[in-house]
């Protein structure tokens, strides 16, 4: 059973103080994660009701992995835990914004600080080619995740 | 037919320069929108392939409304157009990040600058009560949308 109440009227959802997160048909809500210092978007992930409750209770970010179909605490393998500085909900309560202090060097499993390390140039005709931005790896994912598997 | 190629291998998707956005089963991709100056998250929306193509071509943000089941240009009613300063894609190419210059006072249909005007306090036991942050309305939504309907 979810700890969160179901949404009320549109006015209640938008202007009220009752927290009634709207989970999608898979039971998930989108979570945008930004770095509390730089303001950069680090990643976009999803939470189910349990991950959201654990995040609120612990002040550390928990998510639900759609590919692995399971709850996970960010940093459980890598040690790169996210301490939540502030959690916000949007007008229709179907998206969360986490401002976090990222422990360790980066948030992305590829070893980058942010998952958003490529830009889509605007105004290009035909095939769109990406351009790297902030491509530098700040940790070695092979070493970090291999070490975790052995732990 | 989509202008965008289908995803290749996981390595191509994460490390390549081919832009192969991954749309969900509804044909949508999540778009996080931040203010290019303040870095604040303004809104979370969705794009279909057509909205994404129009955004790339025009440099202004187009979305797909899930509730109205139609393409919309941000600001088409309110005049609050979003000029895209930079567009990024994440590691697995299933989320977009738009850094925008927000025309007009605010991005939220409730009249606020951002849709994220309420915080979820951490560490509360039992029922979670929201707290307003940046609650101030920077425009009058009734006046703005009523004027648009008459236009």
PDB file of C-alpha atoms in Angstrom:
ATOM      1  CA  UNK A   1       0.000   0.000   0.000  1.00  0.00           C
ATOM      2  CA  UNK A   2       1.341   3.407  -0.888  1.00  0.00           C
ATOM      3  CA  UNK A   3       1.964   5.891   1.876  1.00  0.00           C
ATOM      4  CA  UNK A   4       0.850   8.678  -0.453  1.00  0.00           C
ATOM      5  CA  UNK A   5      -2.765   9.779  -0.849  1.00  0.00           C
ATOM      6  CA  UNK A   6      -4.377   9.732  -4.302  1.00  0.00           C
ATOM      7  CA  UNK A   7      -4.740  13.061  -6.184  1.00  0.00           C
ATOM      8  CA  UNK A   8      -7.766  15.250  -5.415  1.00  0.00           C
ATOM      9  CA  UNK A   9      -9.265  17.894  -7.687  1.00  0.00           C
ATOM     10  CA  UNK A  10      -7.061  19.734 -10.182  1.00  0.00           C
ATOM     11  CA  UNK A  11      -7.176  22.792  -7.909  1.00  0.00           C
ATOM     12  CA  UNK A  12      -6.091  20.748  -4.878  1.00  0.00           C
ATOM     13  CA  UNK A  13      -3.247  19.179  -6.843  1.00  0.00           C
ATOM     14  CA  UNK A  14      -1.949  22.530  -8.114  1.00  0.00           C
ATOM     15  CA  UNK A  15      -2.617  24.873  -5.201  1.00  0.00           C
ATOM     16  CA  UNK A  16      -2.880  22.634  -2.155  1.00  0.00           C
ATOM     17  CA  UNK A  17      -0.339  21.444   0.383  1.00  0.00           C
ATOM     18  CA  UNK A  18      -1.296  17.761   0.289  1.00  0.00           C
ATOM     19  CA  UNK A  19       1.469  15.732  -1.353  1.00  0.00           C
ATOM     20  CA  UNK A  20      -0.338  13.469  -3.825  1.00  0.00           C
ATOM     21  CA  UNK A  21       2.273  12.335  -6.360  1.00  0.00           C
ATOM     22  CA  UNK A  22       0.783  11.008  -9.588  1.00  0.00           C
ATOM     23  CA  UNK A  23       2.399   7.710 -10.587  1.00  0.00           C
ATOM     24  CA  UNK A  24       2.009   6.520 -14.179  1.00  0.00           C
ATOM     25  CA  UNK A  25       0.448   3.211 -15.249  1.00  0.00           C
ATOM     26  CA  UNK A  26       3.743   1.468 -14.382  1.00  0.00           C
ATOM     27  CA  UNK A  27       3.621   2.990 -10.898  1.00  0.00           C
ATOM     28  CA  UNK A  28       6.489   5.382 -11.645  1.00  0.00           C
ATOM     29  CA  UNK A  29       7.116   9.129 -11.451  1.00  0.00           C
ATOM     30  CA  UNK A  30       9.859  11.019 -13.309  1.00  0.00           C
ATOM     31  CA  UNK A  31      12.682  12.484 -11.218  1.00  0.00           C
ATOM     32  CA  UNK A  32      14.988  15.207 -12.544  1.00  0.00           C
ATOM     33  CA  UNK A  33      18.264  15.425 -10.659  1.00  0.00           C
ATOM     34  CA  UNK A  34      20.373  18.582 -10.620  1.00  0.00           C
ATOM     35  CA  UNK A  35      23.670  19.413  -8.935  1.00  0.00           C
ATOM     36  CA  UNK A  36      22.895  21.763  -6.034  1.00  0.00           C
ATOM     37  CA  UNK A  37      26.066  23.750  -6.693  1.00  0.00           C
ATOM     38  CA  UNK A  38      26.387  24.005 -10.497  1.00  0.00           C
ATOM     39  CA  UNK A  39      22.669  23.716 -11.266  1.00  0.00           C
ATOM     40  CA  UNK A  40      23.481  21.284 -14.103  1.00  0.00           C
ATOM     41  CA  UNK A  41      21.092  18.438 -14.824  1.00  0.00           C
ATOM     42  CA  UNK A  42      22.914  15.275 -13.762  1.00  0.00           C
ATOM     43  CA  UNK A  43      20.362  12.621 -14.738  1.00  0.00           C
ATOM     44  CA  UNK A  44      16.704  11.770 -15.249  1.00  0.00           C
ATOM     45  CA  UNK A  45      15.449   8.699 -13.407  1.00  0.00           C
ATOM     46  CA  UNK A  46      12.232   7.193 -12.082  1.00  0.00           C
ATOM     47  CA  UNK A  47      10.842   6.424  -8.647  1.00  0.00           C
ATOM     48  CA  UNK A  48       8.084   4.134  -7.496  1.00  0.00           C
ATOM     49  CA  UNK A  49       6.229   4.866  -4.254  1.00  0.00           C
ATOM     50  CA  UNK A  50       8.742   2.873  -2.208  1.00  0.00           C
ATOM     51  CA  UNK A  51      11.767   4.671  -3.685  1.00  0.00           C
ATOM     52  CA  UNK A  52      10.084   8.017  -3.052  1.00  0.00           C
ATOM     53  CA  UNK A  53       9.270   7.112   0.568  1.00  0.00           C
ATOM     54  CA  UNK A  54      12.850   5.944   1.169  1.00  0.00           C
ATOM     55  CA  UNK A  55      14.212   9.159  -0.335  1.00  0.00           C
ATOM     56  CA  UNK A  56      11.993  11.316   1.896  1.00  0.00           C
ATOM     57  CA  UNK A  57      12.848   9.270   4.997  1.00  0.00           C
ATOM     58  CA  UNK A  58      16.603   9.011   4.442  1.00  0.00           C
ATOM     59  CA  UNK A  59      17.466  12.230   2.576  1.00  0.00           C
ATOM     60  CA  UNK A  60      19.405  10.103   0.075  1.00  0.00           C
ATOM     61  CA  UNK A  61      18.187   9.317  -3.431  1.00  0.00           C
ATOM     62  CA  UNK A  62      16.531   5.991  -4.186  1.00  0.00           C
ATOM     63  CA  UNK A  63      15.144   5.096  -7.628  1.00  0.00           C
ATOM     64  CA  UNK A  64      13.399   2.301  -9.465  1.00  0.00           C
ATOM     65  CA  UNK A  65      15.318   0.809 -12.368  1.00  0.00           C
ATOM     66  CA  UNK A  66      13.017   0.156 -15.313  1.00  0.00           C
ATOM     67  CA  UNK A  67      15.546  -2.124 -17.015  1.00  0.00           C
ATOM     68  CA  UNK A  68      16.368  -4.190 -13.929  1.00  0.00           C
ATOM     69  CA  UNK A  69      12.823  -3.954 -12.513  1.00  0.00           C
ATOM     70  CA  UNK A  70      14.045  -3.255  -9.018  1.00  0.00           C
ATOM     71  CA  UNK A  71      14.558  -0.612  -6.377  1.00  0.00           C
ATOM     72  CA  UNK A  72      18.071   0.775  -6.159  1.00  0.00           C
ATOM     73  CA  UNK A  73      19.862   3.257  -3.996  1.00  0.00           C
ATOM     74  CA  UNK A  74      22.002   5.596  -6.084  1.00  0.00           C
ATOM     75  CA  UNK A  75      25.594   4.778  -5.198  1.00  0.00           C
ATOM     76  CA  UNK A  76      24.899   1.274  -3.876  1.00  0.00           C
ATOM     77  CA  UNK A  77      27.505  -0.129  -6.321  1.00  0.00           C
ATOM     78  CA  UNK A  78      29.646   2.921  -7.058  1.00  0.00           C
ATOM     79  CA  UNK A  79      29.567   4.630  -3.675  1.00  0.00           C
ATOM     80  CA  UNK A  80      28.373   7.731  -5.530  1.00  0.00           C
ATOM     81  CA  UNK A  81      25.470   8.469  -3.181  1.00  0.00           C
ATOM     82  CA  UNK A  82      23.258  11.528  -3.760  1.00  0.00           C
ATOM     83  CA  UNK A  83      22.423  13.578  -0.663  1.00  0.00           C
ATOM     84  CA  UNK A  84      19.181  15.425  -1.338  1.00  0.00           C
ATOM     85  CA  UNK A  85      19.413  19.120  -0.526  1.00  0.00           C
ATOM     86  CA  UNK A  86      15.897  19.902  -1.680  1.00  0.00           C
ATOM     87  CA  UNK A  87      13.032  17.931  -3.194  1.00  0.00           C
ATOM     88  CA  UNK A  88      10.322  19.686  -5.186  1.00  0.00           C
ATOM     89  CA  UNK A  89       7.135  18.611  -6.949  1.00  0.00           C
ATOM     90  CA  UNK A  90       5.646  20.262 -10.027  1.00  0.00           C
ATOM     91  CA  UNK A  91       2.236  21.858 -10.584  1.00  0.00           C
ATOM     92  CA  UNK A  92       0.371  18.692 -11.571  1.00  0.00           C
ATOM     93  CA  UNK A  93       2.445  16.538  -9.187  1.00  0.00           C
ATOM     94  CA  UNK A  94       3.708  14.148 -11.848  1.00  0.00           C
ATOM     95  CA  UNK A  95       7.398  15.126 -11.819  1.00  0.00           C
ATOM     96  CA  UNK A  96       9.988  15.537  -9.062  1.00  0.00           C
ATOM     97  CA  UNK A  97      13.056  17.764  -8.942  1.00  0.00           C
ATOM     98  CA  UNK A  98      15.923  16.702  -6.675  1.00  0.00           C
ATOM     99  CA  UNK A  99      18.734  19.140  -5.946  1.00  0.00           C
ATOM    100  CA  UNK A 100      21.533  16.911  -4.769  1.00  0.00           C
ATOM    101  CA  UNK A 101      25.044  16.928  -3.468  1.00  0.00           C
ATOM    102  CA  UNK A 102      26.668  14.243  -5.578  1.00  0.00           C
ATOM    103  CA  UNK A 103      29.138  12.136  -3.585  1.00  0.00           C
ATOM    104  CA  UNK A 104      32.054  10.831  -5.628  1.00  0.00           C
ATOM    105  CA  UNK A 105      33.020  12.263  -8.952  1.00  0.00           C
ATOM    106  CA  UNK A 106      30.035  11.703 -11.171  1.00  0.00           C
ATOM    107  CA  UNK A 107      26.420  10.660 -11.573  1.00  0.00           C
ATOM    108  CA  UNK A 108      26.630   8.837 -14.913  1.00  0.00           C
ATOM    109  CA  UNK A 109      27.402   5.140 -15.219  1.00  0.00           C
ATOM    110  CA  UNK A 110      29.671   5.991 -18.198  1.00  0.00           C
ATOM    111  CA  UNK A 111      32.032   7.803 -15.811  1.00  0.00           C
ATOM    112  CA  UNK A 112      30.937  11.364 -16.614  1.00  0.00           C
ATOM    113  CA  UNK A 113      29.806  13.938 -14.102  1.00  0.00           C
ATOM    114  CA  UNK A 114      26.408  14.234 -15.841  1.00  0.00           C
ATOM    115  CA  UNK A 115      24.504  11.913 -18.174  1.00  0.00           C
ATOM    116  CA  UNK A 116      24.006  14.896 -20.526  1.00  0.00           C
ATOM    117  CA  UNK A 117      27.463  14.995 -22.137  1.00  0.00           C
ATOM    118  CA  UNK A 118      26.357  15.471 -25.742  1.00  0.00           C
ATOM    119  CA  UNK A 119      24.626  18.407 -27.418  1.00  0.00           C
ATOM    120  CA  UNK A 120      22.152  18.284 -30.290  1.00  0.00           C
ATOM    121  CA  UNK A 121      23.061  21.192 -32.604  1.00  0.00           C
ATOM    122  CA  UNK A 122      20.111  23.357 -33.631  1.00  0.00           C
ATOM    123  CA  UNK A 123      19.241  24.349 -37.189  1.00  0.00           C
ATOM    124  CA  UNK A 124      20.964  21.393 -38.880  1.00  0.00           C
ATOM    125  CA  UNK A 125      19.329  20.033 -42.009  1.00  0.00           C
ATOM    126  CA  UNK A 126      19.009  16.276 -42.588  1.00  0.00           C
ATOM    127  CA  UNK A 127      20.832  13.862 -40.290  1.00  0.00           C
ATOM    128  CA  UNK A 128      21.581  15.314 -36.897  1.00  0.00           C
ATOM    129  CA  UNK A 129      25.084  14.647 -35.557  1.00  0.00           C
ATOM    130  CA  UNK A 130      25.763  15.068 -31.872  1.00  0.00           C
ATOM    131  CA  UNK A 131      28.644  17.084 -30.411  1.00  0.00           C
ATOM    132  CA  UNK A 132      30.426  16.134 -27.204  1.00  0.00           C
ATOM    133  CA  UNK A 133      30.305  18.579 -24.279  1.00  0.00           C
ATOM    134  CA  UNK A 134      31.880  17.840 -20.889  1.00  0.00           C
ATOM    135  CA  UNK A 135      32.989  14.526 -22.347  1.00  0.00           C
ATOM    136  CA  UNK A 136      35.724  13.966 -19.786  1.00  0.00           C
ATOM    137  CA  UNK A 137      35.379  10.886 -17.625  1.00  0.00           C
ATOM    138  CA  UNK A 138      35.759  11.803 -13.970  1.00  0.00           C
ATOM    139  CA  UNK A 139      35.939   8.179 -12.837  1.00  0.00           C
ATOM    140  CA  UNK A 140      36.711   4.830 -14.458  1.00  0.00           C
ATOM    141  CA  UNK A 141      33.406   2.945 -14.625  1.00  0.00           C
ATOM    142  CA  UNK A 142      35.118  -0.423 -15.165  1.00  0.00           C
ATOM    143  CA  UNK A 143      37.182  -0.030 -12.021  1.00  0.00           C
ATOM    144  CA  UNK A 144      34.306   1.335  -9.926  1.00  0.00           C
ATOM    145  CA  UNK A 145      31.714  -1.255 -10.888  1.00  0.00           C
ATOM    146  CA  UNK A 146      34.183  -4.160 -10.950  1.00  0.00           C
ATOM    147  CA  UNK A 147      35.304  -3.242  -7.436  1.00  0.00           C
ATOM    148  CA  UNK A 148      31.666  -3.158  -6.356  1.00  0.00           C
ATOM    149  CA  UNK A 149      30.973  -6.612  -7.793  1.00  0.00           C
ATOM    150  CA  UNK A 150      33.892  -7.994  -5.797  1.00  0.00           C
ATOM    151  CA  UNK A 151      32.845  -6.291  -2.579  1.00  0.00           C
TER     152      UNK A 151
ATOM    153  CA  UNK B   1       7.965   8.624 -40.789  1.00  0.00           C
ATOM    154  CA  UNK B   2      10.434   9.854 -38.229  1.00  0.00           C
ATOM    155  CA  UNK B   3      13.444  11.837 -39.353  1.00  0.00           C
ATOM    156  CA  UNK B   4      15.477  10.182 -36.604  1.00  0.00           C
ATOM    157  CA  UNK B   5      17.286   6.866 -37.031  1.00  0.00           C
ATOM    158  CA  UNK B   6      16.515   3.966 -34.664  1.00  0.00           C
ATOM    159  CA  UNK B   7      18.997   3.235 -31.839  1.00  0.00           C
ATOM    160  CA  UNK B   8      22.026   1.059 -32.599  1.00  0.00           C
ATOM    161  CA  UNK B   9      24.035  -0.953 -30.093  1.00  0.00           C
ATOM    162  CA  UNK B  10      24.293   0.202 -26.473  1.00  0.00           C
ATOM    163  CA  UNK B  11      27.844   1.375 -27.181  1.00  0.00           C
ATOM    164  CA  UNK B  12      26.735   3.386 -30.219  1.00  0.00           C
ATOM    165  CA  UNK B  13      23.913   4.970 -28.248  1.00  0.00           C
ATOM    166  CA  UNK B  14      26.176   5.995 -25.341  1.00  0.00           C
ATOM    167  CA  UNK B  15      29.439   6.843 -27.066  1.00  0.00           C
ATOM    168  CA  UNK B  16      28.504   7.628 -30.667  1.00  0.00           C
ATOM    169  CA  UNK B  17      27.617  10.838 -32.462  1.00  0.00           C
ATOM    170  CA  UNK B  18      24.511   9.534 -34.202  1.00  0.00           C
ATOM    171  CA  UNK B  19      21.400  11.138 -32.738  1.00  0.00           C
ATOM    172  CA  UNK B  20      18.999   8.225 -32.176  1.00  0.00           C
ATOM    173  CA  UNK B  21      16.428   9.425 -29.626  1.00  0.00           C
ATOM    174  CA  UNK B  22      14.537   6.616 -27.940  1.00  0.00           C
ATOM    175  CA  UNK B  23      10.801   7.301 -27.910  1.00  0.00           C
ATOM    176  CA  UNK B  24       8.608   5.345 -25.488  1.00  0.00           C
ATOM    177  CA  UNK B  25       5.674   3.131 -26.487  1.00  0.00           C
ATOM    178  CA  UNK B  26       3.525   6.276 -26.825  1.00  0.00           C
ATOM    179  CA  UNK B  27       6.107   7.779 -29.176  1.00  0.00           C
ATOM    180  CA  UNK B  28       7.273  10.323 -26.592  1.00  0.00           C
ATOM    181  CA  UNK B  29      10.551  11.371 -25.011  1.00  0.00           C
ATOM    182  CA  UNK B  30      10.912  13.295 -21.723  1.00  0.00           C
ATOM    183  CA  UNK B  31      12.209  16.876 -21.946  1.00  0.00           C
ATOM    184  CA  UNK B  32      13.607  18.709 -18.922  1.00  0.00           C
ATOM    185  CA  UNK B  33      13.598  22.470 -19.328  1.00  0.00           C
ATOM    186  CA  UNK B  34      15.911  24.740 -17.338  1.00  0.00           C
ATOM    187  CA  UNK B  35      16.363  28.491 -17.324  1.00  0.00           C
ATOM    188  CA  UNK B  36      19.654  29.252 -19.056  1.00  0.00           C
ATOM    189  CA  UNK B  37      20.412  32.067 -16.613  1.00  0.00           C
ATOM    190  CA  UNK B  38      19.286  30.808 -13.191  1.00  0.00           C
ATOM    191  CA  UNK B  39      19.728  27.098 -13.906  1.00  0.00           C
ATOM    192  CA  UNK B  40      16.374  26.398 -12.233  1.00  0.00           C
ATOM    193  CA  UNK B  41      14.178  23.641 -13.608  1.00  0.00           C
ATOM    194  CA  UNK B  42      11.197  25.378 -15.183  1.00  0.00           C
ATOM    195  CA  UNK B  43       9.135  22.386 -16.319  1.00  0.00           C
ATOM    196  CA  UNK B  44       9.160  18.775 -17.475  1.00  0.00           C
ATOM    197  CA  UNK B  45       7.331  18.061 -20.725  1.00  0.00           C
ATOM    198  CA  UNK B  46       7.255  15.536 -23.560  1.00  0.00           C
ATOM    199  CA  UNK B  47       8.075  15.610 -27.250  1.00  0.00           C
ATOM    200  CA  UNK B  48       7.104  13.341 -30.080  1.00  0.00           C
ATOM    201  CA  UNK B  49       9.353  13.072 -33.157  1.00  0.00           C
ATOM    202  CA  UNK B  50       7.592  15.983 -34.860  1.00  0.00           C
ATOM    203  CA  UNK B  51       7.924  18.297 -31.849  1.00  0.00           C
ATOM    204  CA  UNK B  52      11.605  17.403 -31.573  1.00  0.00           C
ATOM    205  CA  UNK B  53      12.210  18.060 -35.281  1.00  0.00           C
ATOM    206  CA  UNK B  54      10.423  21.434 -35.080  1.00  0.00           C
ATOM    207  CA  UNK B  55      12.464  22.380 -32.009  1.00  0.00           C
ATOM    208  CA  UNK B  56      15.739  21.540 -33.766  1.00  0.00           C
ATOM    209  CA  UNK B  57      14.713  23.353 -36.935  1.00  0.00           C
ATOM    210  CA  UNK B  58      13.322  26.494 -35.310  1.00  0.00           C
ATOM    211  CA  UNK B  59      15.361  26.864 -32.114  1.00  0.00           C
ATOM    212  CA  UNK B  60      12.102  27.359 -30.224  1.00  0.00           C
ATOM    213  CA  UNK B  61      10.535  24.718 -27.986  1.00  0.00           C
ATOM    214  CA  UNK B  62       7.695  22.549 -29.280  1.00  0.00           C
ATOM    215  CA  UNK B  63       6.092  19.785 -27.198  1.00  0.00           C
ATOM    216  CA  UNK B  64       3.397  17.145 -27.391  1.00  0.00           C
ATOM    217  CA  UNK B  65       0.576  17.515 -24.893  1.00  0.00           C
ATOM    218  CA  UNK B  66      -0.404  14.148 -23.438  1.00  0.00           C
ATOM    219  CA  UNK B  67      -3.705  15.490 -22.059  1.00  0.00           C
ATOM    220  CA  UNK B  68      -4.744  17.295 -25.253  1.00  0.00           C
ATOM    221  CA  UNK B  69      -3.148  14.697 -27.563  1.00  0.00           C
ATOM    222  CA  UNK B  70      -1.643  17.315 -29.818  1.00  0.00           C
ATOM    223  CA  UNK B  71       1.512  19.144 -30.795  1.00  0.00           C
ATOM    224  CA  UNK B  72       1.930  22.576 -29.229  1.00  0.00           C
ATOM    225  CA  UNK B  73       4.414  25.351 -29.430  1.00  0.00           C
ATOM    226  CA  UNK B  74       5.256  26.666 -25.982  1.00  0.00           C
ATOM    227  CA  UNK B  75       3.878  30.205 -25.861  1.00  0.00           C
ATOM    228  CA  UNK B  76       1.340  29.747 -28.645  1.00  0.00           C
ATOM    229  CA  UNK B  77      -1.426  30.944 -26.287  1.00  0.00           C
ATOM    230  CA  UNK B  78       0.495  32.900 -23.672  1.00  0.00           C
ATOM    231  CA  UNK B  79       3.212  34.414 -25.853  1.00  0.00           C
ATOM    232  CA  UNK B  80       5.712  32.896 -23.417  1.00  0.00           C
ATOM    233  CA  UNK B  81       7.923  31.319 -26.085  1.00  0.00           C
ATOM    234  CA  UNK B  82      11.083  29.414 -25.086  1.00  0.00           C
ATOM    235  CA  UNK B  83      14.199  30.161 -27.143  1.00  0.00           C
ATOM    236  CA  UNK B  84      16.483  27.138 -26.916  1.00  0.00           C
ATOM    237  CA  UNK B  85      20.044  28.082 -25.992  1.00  0.00           C
ATOM    238  CA  UNK B  86      21.291  24.510 -25.878  1.00  0.00           C
ATOM    239  CA  UNK B  87      19.745  21.076 -26.371  1.00  0.00           C
ATOM    240  CA  UNK B  88      21.366  17.990 -24.872  1.00  0.00           C
ATOM    241  CA  UNK B  89      20.630  14.261 -24.893  1.00  0.00           C
ATOM    242  CA  UNK B  90      21.485  11.834 -22.103  1.00  0.00           C
ATOM    243  CA  UNK B  91      23.623   8.689 -22.129  1.00  0.00           C
ATOM    244  CA  UNK B  92      20.916   6.248 -23.243  1.00  0.00           C
ATOM    245  CA  UNK B  93      19.244   8.877 -25.437  1.00  0.00           C
ATOM    246  CA  UNK B  94      15.848   8.670 -23.746  1.00  0.00           C
ATOM    247  CA  UNK B  95      15.782  12.113 -22.127  1.00  0.00           C
ATOM    248  CA  UNK B  96      16.398  15.643 -23.412  1.00  0.00           C
ATOM    249  CA  UNK B  97      17.630  18.718 -21.572  1.00  0.00           C
ATOM    250  CA  UNK B  98      16.706  22.127 -22.970  1.00  0.00           C
ATOM    251  CA  UNK B  99      18.419  25.235 -21.619  1.00  0.00           C
ATOM    252  CA  UNK B 100      16.061  28.017 -22.594  1.00  0.00           C
ATOM    253  CA  UNK B 101      15.592  31.729 -22.505  1.00  0.00           C
ATOM    254  CA  UNK B 102      12.029  32.032 -21.275  1.00  0.00           C
ATOM    255  CA  UNK B 103      10.155  34.867 -22.993  1.00  0.00           C
ATOM    256  CA  UNK B 104       7.521  36.525 -20.824  1.00  0.00           C
ATOM    257  CA  UNK B 105       7.441  36.202 -17.089  1.00  0.00           C
ATOM    258  CA  UNK B 106       6.967  32.511 -16.457  1.00  0.00           C
ATOM    259  CA  UNK B 107       6.832  28.957 -17.767  1.00  0.00           C
ATOM    260  CA  UNK B 108       4.012  27.560 -15.624  1.00  0.00           C
ATOM    261  CA  UNK B 109       0.365  27.734 -16.619  1.00  0.00           C
ATOM    262  CA  UNK B 110      -0.459  28.654 -12.993  1.00  0.00           C
ATOM    263  CA  UNK B 111       1.373  31.963 -13.464  1.00  0.00           C
ATOM    264  CA  UNK B 112       4.583  31.034 -11.700  1.00  0.00           C
ATOM    265  CA  UNK B 113       8.055  31.325 -13.131  1.00  0.00           C
ATOM    266  CA  UNK B 114       8.635  27.566 -12.685  1.00  0.00           C
ATOM    267  CA  UNK B 115       6.249  24.627 -12.305  1.00  0.00           C
ATOM    268  CA  UNK B 116       8.284  23.532  -9.263  1.00  0.00           C
ATOM    269  CA  UNK B 117       6.945  26.020  -6.697  1.00  0.00           C
ATOM    270  CA  UNK B 118       6.439  23.573  -3.806  1.00  0.00           C
ATOM    271  CA  UNK B 119       8.982  21.633  -1.773  1.00  0.00           C
ATOM    272  CA  UNK B 120       8.553  18.188  -0.225  1.00  0.00           C
ATOM    273  CA  UNK B 121      10.165  18.375   3.236  1.00  0.00           C
ATOM    274  CA  UNK B 122      12.527  15.512   4.012  1.00  0.00           C
ATOM    275  CA  UNK B 123      12.471  13.373   7.133  1.00  0.00           C
ATOM    276  CA  UNK B 124       8.787  13.920   7.948  1.00  0.00           C
ATOM    277  CA  UNK B 125       6.924  11.009   9.487  1.00  0.00           C
ATOM    278  CA  UNK B 126       3.414  10.075   8.322  1.00  0.00           C
ATOM    279  CA  UNK B 127       1.523  12.400   5.987  1.00  0.00           C
ATOM    280  CA  UNK B 128       3.797  14.630   3.961  1.00  0.00           C
ATOM    281  CA  UNK B 129       2.733  18.278   3.740  1.00  0.00           C
ATOM    282  CA  UNK B 130       4.168  20.455   1.007  1.00  0.00           C
ATOM    283  CA  UNK B 131       5.723  23.877   1.570  1.00  0.00           C
ATOM    284  CA  UNK B 132       5.480  26.710  -0.929  1.00  0.00           C
ATOM    285  CA  UNK B 133       8.694  28.079  -2.445  1.00  0.00           C
ATOM    286  CA  UNK B 134       8.766  30.817  -5.085  1.00  0.00           C
ATOM    287  CA  UNK B 135       4.994  30.862  -4.824  1.00  0.00           C
ATOM    288  CA  UNK B 136       4.611  34.332  -6.301  1.00  0.00           C
ATOM    289  CA  UNK B 137       2.649  34.578  -9.534  1.00  0.00           C
ATOM    290  CA  UNK B 138       4.607  36.536 -12.121  1.00  0.00           C
ATOM    291  CA  UNK B 139       1.666  36.774 -14.491  1.00  0.00           C
ATOM    292  CA  UNK B 140      -2.103  36.434 -14.243  1.00  0.00           C
ATOM    293  CA  UNK B 141      -3.005  33.171 -15.994  1.00  0.00           C
ATOM    294  CA  UNK B 142      -6.677  34.133 -16.335  1.00  0.00           C
ATOM    295  CA  UNK B 143      -5.810  37.350 -18.142  1.00  0.00           C
ATOM    296  CA  UNK B 144      -3.116  35.762 -20.314  1.00  0.00           C
ATOM    297  CA  UNK B 145      -5.122  32.749 -21.453  1.00  0.00           C
ATOM    298  CA  UNK B 146      -8.397  34.672 -21.731  1.00  0.00           C
ATOM    299  CA  UNK B 147      -6.688  37.230 -23.967  1.00  0.00           C
ATOM    300  CA  UNK B 148      -5.293  34.393 -26.081  1.00  0.00           C
ATOM    301  CA  UNK B 149      -8.723  32.816 -26.517  1.00  0.00           C
ATOM    302  CA  UNK B 150     -10.055  36.130 -27.783  1.00  0.00           C
ATOM    303  CA  UNK B 151      -7.153  36.699 -30.161  1.00  0.00           C
TER     304      UNK B 151
END
